[in-house]
Coordinates of C-alpha atoms and ligand atoms in Angstrom, one line a residue:
X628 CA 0.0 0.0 0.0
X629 CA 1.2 3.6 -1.1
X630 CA 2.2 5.8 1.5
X631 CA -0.7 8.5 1.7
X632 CA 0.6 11.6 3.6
X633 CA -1.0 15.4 3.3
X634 CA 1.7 16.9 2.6
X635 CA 3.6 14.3 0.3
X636 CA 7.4 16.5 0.2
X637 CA 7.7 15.3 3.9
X638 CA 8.7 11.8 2.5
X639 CA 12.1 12.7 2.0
X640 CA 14.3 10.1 0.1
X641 CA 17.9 11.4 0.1
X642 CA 20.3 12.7 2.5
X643 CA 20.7 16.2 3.7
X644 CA 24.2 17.3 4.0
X645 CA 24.9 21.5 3.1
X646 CA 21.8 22.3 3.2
X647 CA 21.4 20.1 -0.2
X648 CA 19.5 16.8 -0.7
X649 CA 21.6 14.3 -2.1
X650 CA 22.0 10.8 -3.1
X651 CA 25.2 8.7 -1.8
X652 CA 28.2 9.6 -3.1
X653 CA 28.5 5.9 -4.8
X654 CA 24.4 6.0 -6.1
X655 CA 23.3 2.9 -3.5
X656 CA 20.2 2.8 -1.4
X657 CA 18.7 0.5 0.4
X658 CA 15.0 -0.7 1.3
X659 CA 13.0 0.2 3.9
X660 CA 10.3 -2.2 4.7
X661 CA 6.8 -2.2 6.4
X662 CA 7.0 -4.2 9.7
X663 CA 3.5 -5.3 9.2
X664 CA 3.8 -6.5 6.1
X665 CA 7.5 -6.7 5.8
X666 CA 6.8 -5.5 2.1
X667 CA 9.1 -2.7 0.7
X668 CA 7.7 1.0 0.7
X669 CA 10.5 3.4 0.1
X670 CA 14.4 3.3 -0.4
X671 CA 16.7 6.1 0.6
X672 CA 20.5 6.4 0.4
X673 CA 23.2 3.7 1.4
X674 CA 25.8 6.0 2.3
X675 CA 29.5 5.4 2.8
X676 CA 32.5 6.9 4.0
X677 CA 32.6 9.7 1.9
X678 CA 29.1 10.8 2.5
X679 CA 30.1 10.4 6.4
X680 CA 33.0 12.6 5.9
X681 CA 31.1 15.1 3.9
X682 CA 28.4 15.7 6.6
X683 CA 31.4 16.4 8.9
X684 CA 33.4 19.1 6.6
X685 CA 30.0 21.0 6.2
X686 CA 29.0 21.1 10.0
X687 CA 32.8 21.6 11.0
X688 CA 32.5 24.6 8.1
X689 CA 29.2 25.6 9.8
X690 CA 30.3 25.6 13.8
X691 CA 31.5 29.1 14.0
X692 CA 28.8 31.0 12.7
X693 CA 26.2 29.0 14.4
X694 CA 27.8 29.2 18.0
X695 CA 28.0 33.1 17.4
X696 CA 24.7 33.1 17.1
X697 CA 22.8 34.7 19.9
X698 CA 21.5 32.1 22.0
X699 CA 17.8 33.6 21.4
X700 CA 18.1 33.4 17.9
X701 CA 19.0 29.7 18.3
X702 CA 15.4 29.6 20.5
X703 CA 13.4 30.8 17.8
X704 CA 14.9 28.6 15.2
X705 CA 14.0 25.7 17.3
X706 CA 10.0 27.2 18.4
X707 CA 9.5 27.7 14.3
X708 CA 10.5 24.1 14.0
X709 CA 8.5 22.8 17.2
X710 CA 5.6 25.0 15.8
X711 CA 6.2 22.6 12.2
X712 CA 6.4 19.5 14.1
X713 CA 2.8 20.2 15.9
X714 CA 1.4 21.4 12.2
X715 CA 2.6 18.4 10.6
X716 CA 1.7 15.9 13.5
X717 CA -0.9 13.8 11.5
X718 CA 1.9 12.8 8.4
X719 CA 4.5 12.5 10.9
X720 CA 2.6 10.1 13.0
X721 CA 1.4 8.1 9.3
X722 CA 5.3 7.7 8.7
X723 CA 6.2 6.4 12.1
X724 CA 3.5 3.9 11.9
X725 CA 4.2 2.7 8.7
X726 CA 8.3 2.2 9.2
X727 CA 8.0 1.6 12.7
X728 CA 4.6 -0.1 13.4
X729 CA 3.2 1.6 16.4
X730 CA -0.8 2.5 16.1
X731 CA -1.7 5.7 14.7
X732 CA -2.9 7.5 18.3
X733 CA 0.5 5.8 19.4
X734 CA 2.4 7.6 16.8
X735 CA 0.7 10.8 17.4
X736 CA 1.7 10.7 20.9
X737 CA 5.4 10.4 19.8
X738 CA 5.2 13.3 17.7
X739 CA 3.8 15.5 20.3
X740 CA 6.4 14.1 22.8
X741 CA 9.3 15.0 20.3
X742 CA 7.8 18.0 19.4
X743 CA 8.1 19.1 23.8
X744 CA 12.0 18.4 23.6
X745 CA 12.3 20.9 20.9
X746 CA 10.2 23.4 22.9
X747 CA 12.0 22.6 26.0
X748 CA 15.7 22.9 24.4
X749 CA 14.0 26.5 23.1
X750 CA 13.1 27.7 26.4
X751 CA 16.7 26.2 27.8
X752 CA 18.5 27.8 25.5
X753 CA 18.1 31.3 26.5
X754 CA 19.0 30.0 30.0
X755 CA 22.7 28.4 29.6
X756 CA 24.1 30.3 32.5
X757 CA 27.3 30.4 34.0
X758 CA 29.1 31.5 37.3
X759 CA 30.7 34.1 39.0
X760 CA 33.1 32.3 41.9
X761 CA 34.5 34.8 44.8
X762 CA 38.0 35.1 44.4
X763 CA 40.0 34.8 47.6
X764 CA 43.0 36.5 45.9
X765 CA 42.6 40.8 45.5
X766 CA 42.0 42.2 42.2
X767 CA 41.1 39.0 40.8
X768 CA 37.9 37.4 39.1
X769 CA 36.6 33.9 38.4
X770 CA 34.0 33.4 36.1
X771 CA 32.2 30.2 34.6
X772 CA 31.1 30.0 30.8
X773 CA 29.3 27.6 29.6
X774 CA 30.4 26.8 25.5
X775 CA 29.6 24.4 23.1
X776 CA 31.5 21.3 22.5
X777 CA 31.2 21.2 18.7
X778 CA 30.0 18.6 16.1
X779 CA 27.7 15.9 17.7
X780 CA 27.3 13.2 16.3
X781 CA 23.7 11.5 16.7
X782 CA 22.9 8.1 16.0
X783 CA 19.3 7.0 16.9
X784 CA 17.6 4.0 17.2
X785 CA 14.5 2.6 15.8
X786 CA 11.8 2.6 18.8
X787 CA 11.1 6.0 18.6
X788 CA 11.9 7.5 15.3
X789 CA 11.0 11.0 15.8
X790 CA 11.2 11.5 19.8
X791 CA 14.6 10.2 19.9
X792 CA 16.4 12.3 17.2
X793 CA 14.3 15.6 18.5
X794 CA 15.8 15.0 21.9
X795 CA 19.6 14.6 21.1
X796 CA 19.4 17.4 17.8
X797 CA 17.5 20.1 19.9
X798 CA 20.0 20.4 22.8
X799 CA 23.0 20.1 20.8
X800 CA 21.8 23.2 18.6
X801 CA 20.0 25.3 21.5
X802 CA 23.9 24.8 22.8
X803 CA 25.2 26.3 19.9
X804 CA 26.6 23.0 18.2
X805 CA 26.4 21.6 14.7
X806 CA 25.1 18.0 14.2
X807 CA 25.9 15.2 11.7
X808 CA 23.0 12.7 12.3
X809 CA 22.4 8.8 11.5
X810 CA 18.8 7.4 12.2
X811 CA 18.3 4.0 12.7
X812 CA 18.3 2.0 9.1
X813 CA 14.7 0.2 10.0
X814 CA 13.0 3.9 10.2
X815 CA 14.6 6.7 8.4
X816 CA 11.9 8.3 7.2
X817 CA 10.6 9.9 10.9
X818 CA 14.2 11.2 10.7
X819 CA 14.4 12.8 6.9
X820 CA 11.5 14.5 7.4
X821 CA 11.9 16.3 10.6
X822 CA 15.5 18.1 8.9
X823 CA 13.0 18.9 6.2
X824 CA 10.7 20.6 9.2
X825 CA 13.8 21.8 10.5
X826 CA 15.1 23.3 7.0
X827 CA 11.7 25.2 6.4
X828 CA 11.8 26.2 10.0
X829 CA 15.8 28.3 9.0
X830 CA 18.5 25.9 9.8
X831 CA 21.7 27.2 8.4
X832 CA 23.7 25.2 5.8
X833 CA 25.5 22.8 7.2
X834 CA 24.1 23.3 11.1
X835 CA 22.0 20.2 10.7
X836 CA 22.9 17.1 8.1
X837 CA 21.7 13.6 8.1
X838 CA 22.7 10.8 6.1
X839 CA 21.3 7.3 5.7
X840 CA 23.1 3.9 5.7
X841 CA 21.8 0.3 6.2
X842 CA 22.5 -2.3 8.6
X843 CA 25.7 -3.4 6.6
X844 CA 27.0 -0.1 5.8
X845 CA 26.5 1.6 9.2
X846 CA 30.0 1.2 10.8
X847 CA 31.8 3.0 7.9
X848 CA 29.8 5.9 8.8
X849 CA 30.5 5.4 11.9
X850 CA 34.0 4.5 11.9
X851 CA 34.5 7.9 10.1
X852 CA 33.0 10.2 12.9
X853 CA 34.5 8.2 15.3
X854 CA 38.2 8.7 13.9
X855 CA 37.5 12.1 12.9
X856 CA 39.0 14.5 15.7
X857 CA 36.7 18.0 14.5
X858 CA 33.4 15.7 16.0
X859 CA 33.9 16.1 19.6
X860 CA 30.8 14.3 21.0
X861 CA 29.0 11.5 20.3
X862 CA 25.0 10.8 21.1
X863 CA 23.8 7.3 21.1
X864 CA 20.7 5.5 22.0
X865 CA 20.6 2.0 21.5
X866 CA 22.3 -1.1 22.9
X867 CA 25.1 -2.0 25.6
X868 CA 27.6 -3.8 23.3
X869 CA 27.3 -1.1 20.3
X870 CA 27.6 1.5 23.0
X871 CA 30.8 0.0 24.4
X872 CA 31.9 -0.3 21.5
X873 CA 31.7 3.6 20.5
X874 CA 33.5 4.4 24.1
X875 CA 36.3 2.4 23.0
X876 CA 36.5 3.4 19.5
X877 CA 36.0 7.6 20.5
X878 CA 38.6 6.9 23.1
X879 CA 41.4 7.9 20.3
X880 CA 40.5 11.4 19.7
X881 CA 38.6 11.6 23.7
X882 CA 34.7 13.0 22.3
X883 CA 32.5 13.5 25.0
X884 CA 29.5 10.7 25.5
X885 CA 26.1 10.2 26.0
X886 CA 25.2 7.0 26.2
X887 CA 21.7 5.5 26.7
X888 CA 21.8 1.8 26.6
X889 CA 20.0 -1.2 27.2
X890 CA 17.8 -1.8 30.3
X891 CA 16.4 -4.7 32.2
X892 CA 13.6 -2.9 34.2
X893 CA 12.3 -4.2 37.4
X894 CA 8.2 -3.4 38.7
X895 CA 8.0 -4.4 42.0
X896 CA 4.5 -4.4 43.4
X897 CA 4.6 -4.9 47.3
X898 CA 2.0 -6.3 49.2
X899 CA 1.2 -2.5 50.9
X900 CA 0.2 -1.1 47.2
X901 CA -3.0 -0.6 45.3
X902 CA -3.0 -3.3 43.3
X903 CA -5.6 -1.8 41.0
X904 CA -2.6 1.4 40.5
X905 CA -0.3 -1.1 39.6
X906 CA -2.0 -3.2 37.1
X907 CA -2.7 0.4 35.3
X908 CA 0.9 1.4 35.4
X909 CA 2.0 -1.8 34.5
X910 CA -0.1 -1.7 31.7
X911 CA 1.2 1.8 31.0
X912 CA 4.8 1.4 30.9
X913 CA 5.0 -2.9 29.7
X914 CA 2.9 -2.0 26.5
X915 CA 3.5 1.0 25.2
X916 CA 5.1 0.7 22.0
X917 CA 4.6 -2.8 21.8
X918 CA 7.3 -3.8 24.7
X919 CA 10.0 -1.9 22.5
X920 CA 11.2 0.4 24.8
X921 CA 14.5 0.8 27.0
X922 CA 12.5 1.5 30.1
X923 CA 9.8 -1.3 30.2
X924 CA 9.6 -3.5 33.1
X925 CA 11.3 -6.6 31.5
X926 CA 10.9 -8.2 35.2
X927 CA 8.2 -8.4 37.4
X928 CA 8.3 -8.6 41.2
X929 CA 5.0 -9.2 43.2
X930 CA 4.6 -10.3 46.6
X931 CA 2.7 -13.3 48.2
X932 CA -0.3 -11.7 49.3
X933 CA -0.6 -9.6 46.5
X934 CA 0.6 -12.0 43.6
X935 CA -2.6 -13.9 43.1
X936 CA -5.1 -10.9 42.5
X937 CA -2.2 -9.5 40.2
X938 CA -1.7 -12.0 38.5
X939 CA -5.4 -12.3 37.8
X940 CA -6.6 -8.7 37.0
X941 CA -3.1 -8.3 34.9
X942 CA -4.0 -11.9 32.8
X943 CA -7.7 -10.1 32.3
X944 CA -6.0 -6.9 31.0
X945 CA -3.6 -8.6 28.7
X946 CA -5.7 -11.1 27.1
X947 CA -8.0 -7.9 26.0
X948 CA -5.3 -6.2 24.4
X949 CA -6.2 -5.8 20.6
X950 CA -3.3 -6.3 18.2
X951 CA -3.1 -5.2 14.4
X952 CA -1.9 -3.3 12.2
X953 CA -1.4 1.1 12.9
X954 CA -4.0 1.5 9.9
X955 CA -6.3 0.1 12.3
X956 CA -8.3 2.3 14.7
X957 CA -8.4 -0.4 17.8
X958 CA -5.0 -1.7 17.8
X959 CA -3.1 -1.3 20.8
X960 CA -0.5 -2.9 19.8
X961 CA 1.5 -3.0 16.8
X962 CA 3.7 -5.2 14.6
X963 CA 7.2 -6.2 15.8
X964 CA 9.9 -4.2 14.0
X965 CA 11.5 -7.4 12.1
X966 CA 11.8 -10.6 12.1
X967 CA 15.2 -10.6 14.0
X968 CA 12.8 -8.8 17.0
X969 CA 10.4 -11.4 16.7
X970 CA 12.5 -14.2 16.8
X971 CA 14.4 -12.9 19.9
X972 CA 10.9 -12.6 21.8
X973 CA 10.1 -16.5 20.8
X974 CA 13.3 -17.8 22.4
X975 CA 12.8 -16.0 25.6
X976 CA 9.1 -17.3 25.9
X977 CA 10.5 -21.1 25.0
X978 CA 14.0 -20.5 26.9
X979 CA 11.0 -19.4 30.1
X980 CA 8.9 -22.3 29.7
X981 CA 11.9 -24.7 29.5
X982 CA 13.0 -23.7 32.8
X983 CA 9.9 -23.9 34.6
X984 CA 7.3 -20.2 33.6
X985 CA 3.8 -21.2 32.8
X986 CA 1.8 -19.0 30.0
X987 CA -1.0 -17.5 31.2
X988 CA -1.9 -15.7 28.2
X989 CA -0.9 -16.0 25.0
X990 CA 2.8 -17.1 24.3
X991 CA 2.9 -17.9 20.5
X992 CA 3.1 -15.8 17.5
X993 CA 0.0 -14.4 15.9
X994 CA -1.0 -14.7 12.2
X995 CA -5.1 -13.6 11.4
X996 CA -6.8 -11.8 9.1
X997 CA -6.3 -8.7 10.6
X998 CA -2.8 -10.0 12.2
X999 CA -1.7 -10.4 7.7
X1000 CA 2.6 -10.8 8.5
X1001 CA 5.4 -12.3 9.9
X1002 CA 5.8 -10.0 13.1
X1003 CA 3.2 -10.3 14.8
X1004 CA 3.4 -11.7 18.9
X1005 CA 0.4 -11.9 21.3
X1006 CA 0.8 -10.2 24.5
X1007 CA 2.1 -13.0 26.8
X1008 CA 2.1 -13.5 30.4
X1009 CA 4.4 -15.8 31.8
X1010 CA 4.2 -16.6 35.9
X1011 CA 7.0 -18.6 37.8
X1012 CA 9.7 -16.6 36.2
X1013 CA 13.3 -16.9 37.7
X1014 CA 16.4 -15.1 37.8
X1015 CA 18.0 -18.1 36.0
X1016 CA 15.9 -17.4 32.5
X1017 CA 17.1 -15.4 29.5
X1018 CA 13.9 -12.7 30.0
X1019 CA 15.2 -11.9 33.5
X1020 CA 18.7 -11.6 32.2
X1021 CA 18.2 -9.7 28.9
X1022 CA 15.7 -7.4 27.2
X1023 CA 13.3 -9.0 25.8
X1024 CA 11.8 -5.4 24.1
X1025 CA 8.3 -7.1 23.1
X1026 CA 5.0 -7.4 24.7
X1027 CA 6.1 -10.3 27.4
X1028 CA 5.3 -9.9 31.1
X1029 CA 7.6 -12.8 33.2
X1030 CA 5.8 -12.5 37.1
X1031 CA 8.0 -13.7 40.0
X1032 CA 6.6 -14.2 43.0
X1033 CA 8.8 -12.5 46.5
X1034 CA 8.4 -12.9 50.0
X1035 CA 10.8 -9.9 51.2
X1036 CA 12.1 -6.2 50.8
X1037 CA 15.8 -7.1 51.2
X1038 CA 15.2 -10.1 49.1
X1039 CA 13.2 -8.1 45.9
X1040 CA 15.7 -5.4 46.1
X1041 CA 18.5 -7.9 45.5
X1042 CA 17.2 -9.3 42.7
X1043 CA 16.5 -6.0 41.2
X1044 CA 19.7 -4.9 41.3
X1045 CA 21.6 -8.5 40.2
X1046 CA 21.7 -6.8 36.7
X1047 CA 24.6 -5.1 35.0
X1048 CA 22.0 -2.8 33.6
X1049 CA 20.5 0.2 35.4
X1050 CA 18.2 2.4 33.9
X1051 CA 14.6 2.7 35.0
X1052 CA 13.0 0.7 37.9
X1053 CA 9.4 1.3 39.3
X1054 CA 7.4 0.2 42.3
X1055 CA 4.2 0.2 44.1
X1056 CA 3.6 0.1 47.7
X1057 CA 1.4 2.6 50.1
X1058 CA 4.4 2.5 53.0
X1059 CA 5.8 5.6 53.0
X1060 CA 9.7 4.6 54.7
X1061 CA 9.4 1.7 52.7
X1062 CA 9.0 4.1 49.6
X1063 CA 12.2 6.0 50.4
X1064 CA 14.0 2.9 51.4
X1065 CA 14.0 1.3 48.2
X1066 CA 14.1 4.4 45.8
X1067 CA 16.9 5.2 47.8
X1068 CA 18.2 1.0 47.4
X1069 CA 17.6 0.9 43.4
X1070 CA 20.5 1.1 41.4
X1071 CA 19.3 2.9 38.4
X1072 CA 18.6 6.3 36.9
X1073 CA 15.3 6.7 36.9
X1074 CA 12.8 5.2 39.4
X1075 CA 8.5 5.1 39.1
X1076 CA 7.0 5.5 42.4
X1077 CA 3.3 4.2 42.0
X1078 CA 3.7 5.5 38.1
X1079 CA 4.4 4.1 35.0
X1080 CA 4.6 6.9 32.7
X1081 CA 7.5 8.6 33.4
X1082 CA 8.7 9.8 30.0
X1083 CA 8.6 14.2 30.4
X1084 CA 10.8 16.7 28.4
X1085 CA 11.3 18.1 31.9
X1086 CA 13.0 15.7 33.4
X1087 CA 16.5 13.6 32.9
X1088 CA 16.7 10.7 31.2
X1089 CA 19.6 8.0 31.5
X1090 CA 20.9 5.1 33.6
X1091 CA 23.8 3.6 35.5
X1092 CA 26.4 0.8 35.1
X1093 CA 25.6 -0.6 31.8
X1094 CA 22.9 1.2 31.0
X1095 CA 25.1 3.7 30.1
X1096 CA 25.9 7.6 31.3
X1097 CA 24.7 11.4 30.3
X1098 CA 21.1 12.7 30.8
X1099 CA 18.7 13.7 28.1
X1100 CA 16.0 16.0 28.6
X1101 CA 15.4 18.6 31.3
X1102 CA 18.0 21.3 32.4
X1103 CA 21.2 18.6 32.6
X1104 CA 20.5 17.5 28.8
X1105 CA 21.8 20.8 27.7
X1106 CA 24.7 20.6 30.0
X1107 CA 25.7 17.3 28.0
X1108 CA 26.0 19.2 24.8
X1109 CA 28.3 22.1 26.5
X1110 CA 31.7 22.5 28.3
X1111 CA 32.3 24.5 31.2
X1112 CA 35.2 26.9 30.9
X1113 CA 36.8 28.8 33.9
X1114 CA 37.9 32.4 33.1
X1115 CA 40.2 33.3 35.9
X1116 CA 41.2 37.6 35.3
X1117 CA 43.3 40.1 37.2
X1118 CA 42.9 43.1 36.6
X1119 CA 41.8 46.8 37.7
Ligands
SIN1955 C1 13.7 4.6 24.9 O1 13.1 3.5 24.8 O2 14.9 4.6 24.8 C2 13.0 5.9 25.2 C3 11.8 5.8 26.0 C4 11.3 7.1 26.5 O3 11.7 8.2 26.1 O4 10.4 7.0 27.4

């Protein structure tokens, strides 16, 4: 099926590099393919080294000019392009659904949520203050600036093709930086056609370029901004071993890093909490997006004289859960993104089973009428999860709830933290020191107290240990993209 969109120029095909779109410097391009159909619906450019280096000469060109800028010009470049975003909401959303496979309202939402970054990075931008120190010495002055680092690099993954682009691009150029830019190769479409927003919004040439690559022809690209001593800070979003991977490789020339890896969130629902609140939040924060995002709760705590009514409101809520395709009006839940995602959440169900889970609800692959491809997976609840199975160890990022049943604080709080990830965690429980005890006890970044929504433009987003390190969003994601500089002066 065509893709139908209002305003049919935001399906942007090439890359944008000097303020030109452009083809790959050697002609390829590669296909981009329908996760609910897994049929082919656009092709954009397969780019290379040279097409890697070029985006780097034009925003290296580009840096001085742009950091001169006065930091409220910068603001209202970013509100003219927030202001596009919110116009355009309804073709945005059609091409997130169609390369990444979340349900039209679902895509909306992402628009709207990418669109607040920008607006947030417009309003911080004007506010990038520094410091005036006492000096101890006579005659003397000590003064913080705050500057900007220079070319970012931004490589995005494929959950959330438009929030997670606007959230690394807006604070690096509200800073005053330049950015080279590669979304992920499943969904590049989101990404082209917000730098087209972005360009009819004022960009400068060479402030903003993207380029496109596929799965195969990624790490050229990448090896060449990773060499390349004029970018001097990498963004990435996506897993632990590719972000380890960039913090040894950017090691060479020392970039600055943000890093926002994988997680292995814990829910914990205690026996003191509303156990209607935490079937909602649950609900909330396991199936949005289909399972496919960093933050769900991959593991799920609930204590004895809870577990049982949990476990049978939850099985009642996921069983009614209506999968299809975006184009239709009920679905809740999407397509998986491929078939490598679908055959990663089929292994973890079987590894589960063949160490002792039981399904509850569903646990096998769906293919209907309505449910017409290959990546297709029911909503699945597994109970008698243990530590000892591959969805306890490793995301699982699909719609899979594995319930394991606890007896103690000290005990739950162990086993949330036996993990060498640590981004979000969340919990339930009506006992106020018990609250602060274990938000204090979790080893992550970002914790849900009796919520499961806890995505906000205002506030920072990133982990610990391997979950990686820098915050995005709030008034610390602007900090990321800037370096502090200490002007000591004596003088009369
Ligand atoms: C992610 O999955 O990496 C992002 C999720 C979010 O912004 O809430």
């Amino acid at each position: 099926m065509p893709l139908t969109l209002t305003v049919p120029t935001l399906q942007r095909q090439q890359n944008f590099i000097d303020a030109r779109w452009s083809d790959a410097a050697e002609g390829r391009r590669f296909e981009v393919r329908d996760p609910a159909t897994d049929a082919v619906f656009a092709q954009v450019p397969d780019s290379g080294a040279r097409d890697a280096r070029a985006a780097v000469e034009a925003a290296h060109a580009a840096f001085a000019g742009w950091r001169a800028r006065p930091n409220r010009e910068r603001a209202q470049l970013l509100k003219r392009w927030h202001a596009l975003i919110v116009e355009h909401q309804h073709d945005l959303a059609r091409l997130i659904s169609r390369e990444q496979g979340k349900p039209l309202a679902e895509g909306r939402g992402e628009v709207l949520y990418a669109a607040s970054y920008v607006e947030w990075f417009a309003e911080e931008a004007t506010r990038s203050y520094g410091d005036i120190i006492p000096a101890a010495v006579p005659g003397r002055r000590m003064m913080v600036v705050k500057e900007p680092v220079g070319v970012v690099a931004v490589i995005t993954p494929w959950n959330f093709p438009a929030a997670m682009i606007a959230r690394k691009i807006a604070p690096a150029l509200a800073a005053g930086c330049t950015v080279v830019a590669k979304p992920a190769e499943d969904t590049p479409l989101t990404s082209l056609a917000l730098v087209h927003l972005a360009e009819q919004a004022g960009v400068p040439p060479g402030v903003l370029n993207i380029v496109t690559a596929s799965r195969q022809r990624t790490p050229e690209v990448v090896d060449v901004w990773l060499a390349d001593a004029r970018v001097r800070k990498i963004s990435f979003t996506g897993s632990t071993p590719v972000g380890k991977h960039l913090a040894r490789e950017s090691a060479g020339t020392l970039k600055k890093l943000s890093l926002e890896l994988g997680g292995n969130a814990p829910f914990i629902v205690f026996d003191d909490a509303d156990v209607d609140a935490a079937v909602d939040g649950l609900m909330a924060a396991k199936f949005r997006n289909g399972g496919q995002t960093c933050v769900c709760p991959n593991r799920v705590f609930v204590q004895d004289a809870v577990h049982d009514r949990f476990v049978g409101q939850l099985a009642a809520r996921v069983a009614a859960l209506k999968v299809g395709p975006a184009t239709e009006a009920d679905s809740q839940i999407g397509p998986m993104i491929n078939a490598r995602a679908v055959q990663k959440i089929e292994q973890h169900v079987q590894d589960a089973v063949a160490r002792g889970a039981r399904v509850v609800v569903g646990g096998e692959r769906l293919r209907s009428a309505r449910c017409d491809g290959p990546n297709y997976y029911a909503p699945t609840l597994l109970v008698d999860a243990d530590s000892t199975m591959a969805c306890s160890c490793e995301e699982t990022f699909g719609p899979v709830v594995p319930v394991t049943r606890f007896h103690g604080e000290a005990e739950v709080v162990a086993a949330a933290n036996d993990t060498p990830f640590g981004l979000a965690a969340y919990f339930y429980s009506s006992d106020i020191a018990r609250v602060w005890r274990v938000a204090d006890a979790l080893e992550c970044g970002i914790v849900g107290i009796n919520e499961g929504v806890l995505a906000s433009e205002a506030a920072p987003f990133g982990g610990v240990k391997e979950s990686g390190y820098g915050r995005e969003g709030s008034r610390y994601g602007l900090d990321d993209y800037m370096h502090t500089k200490y002007l000591c002066w004596t003088g009369s």
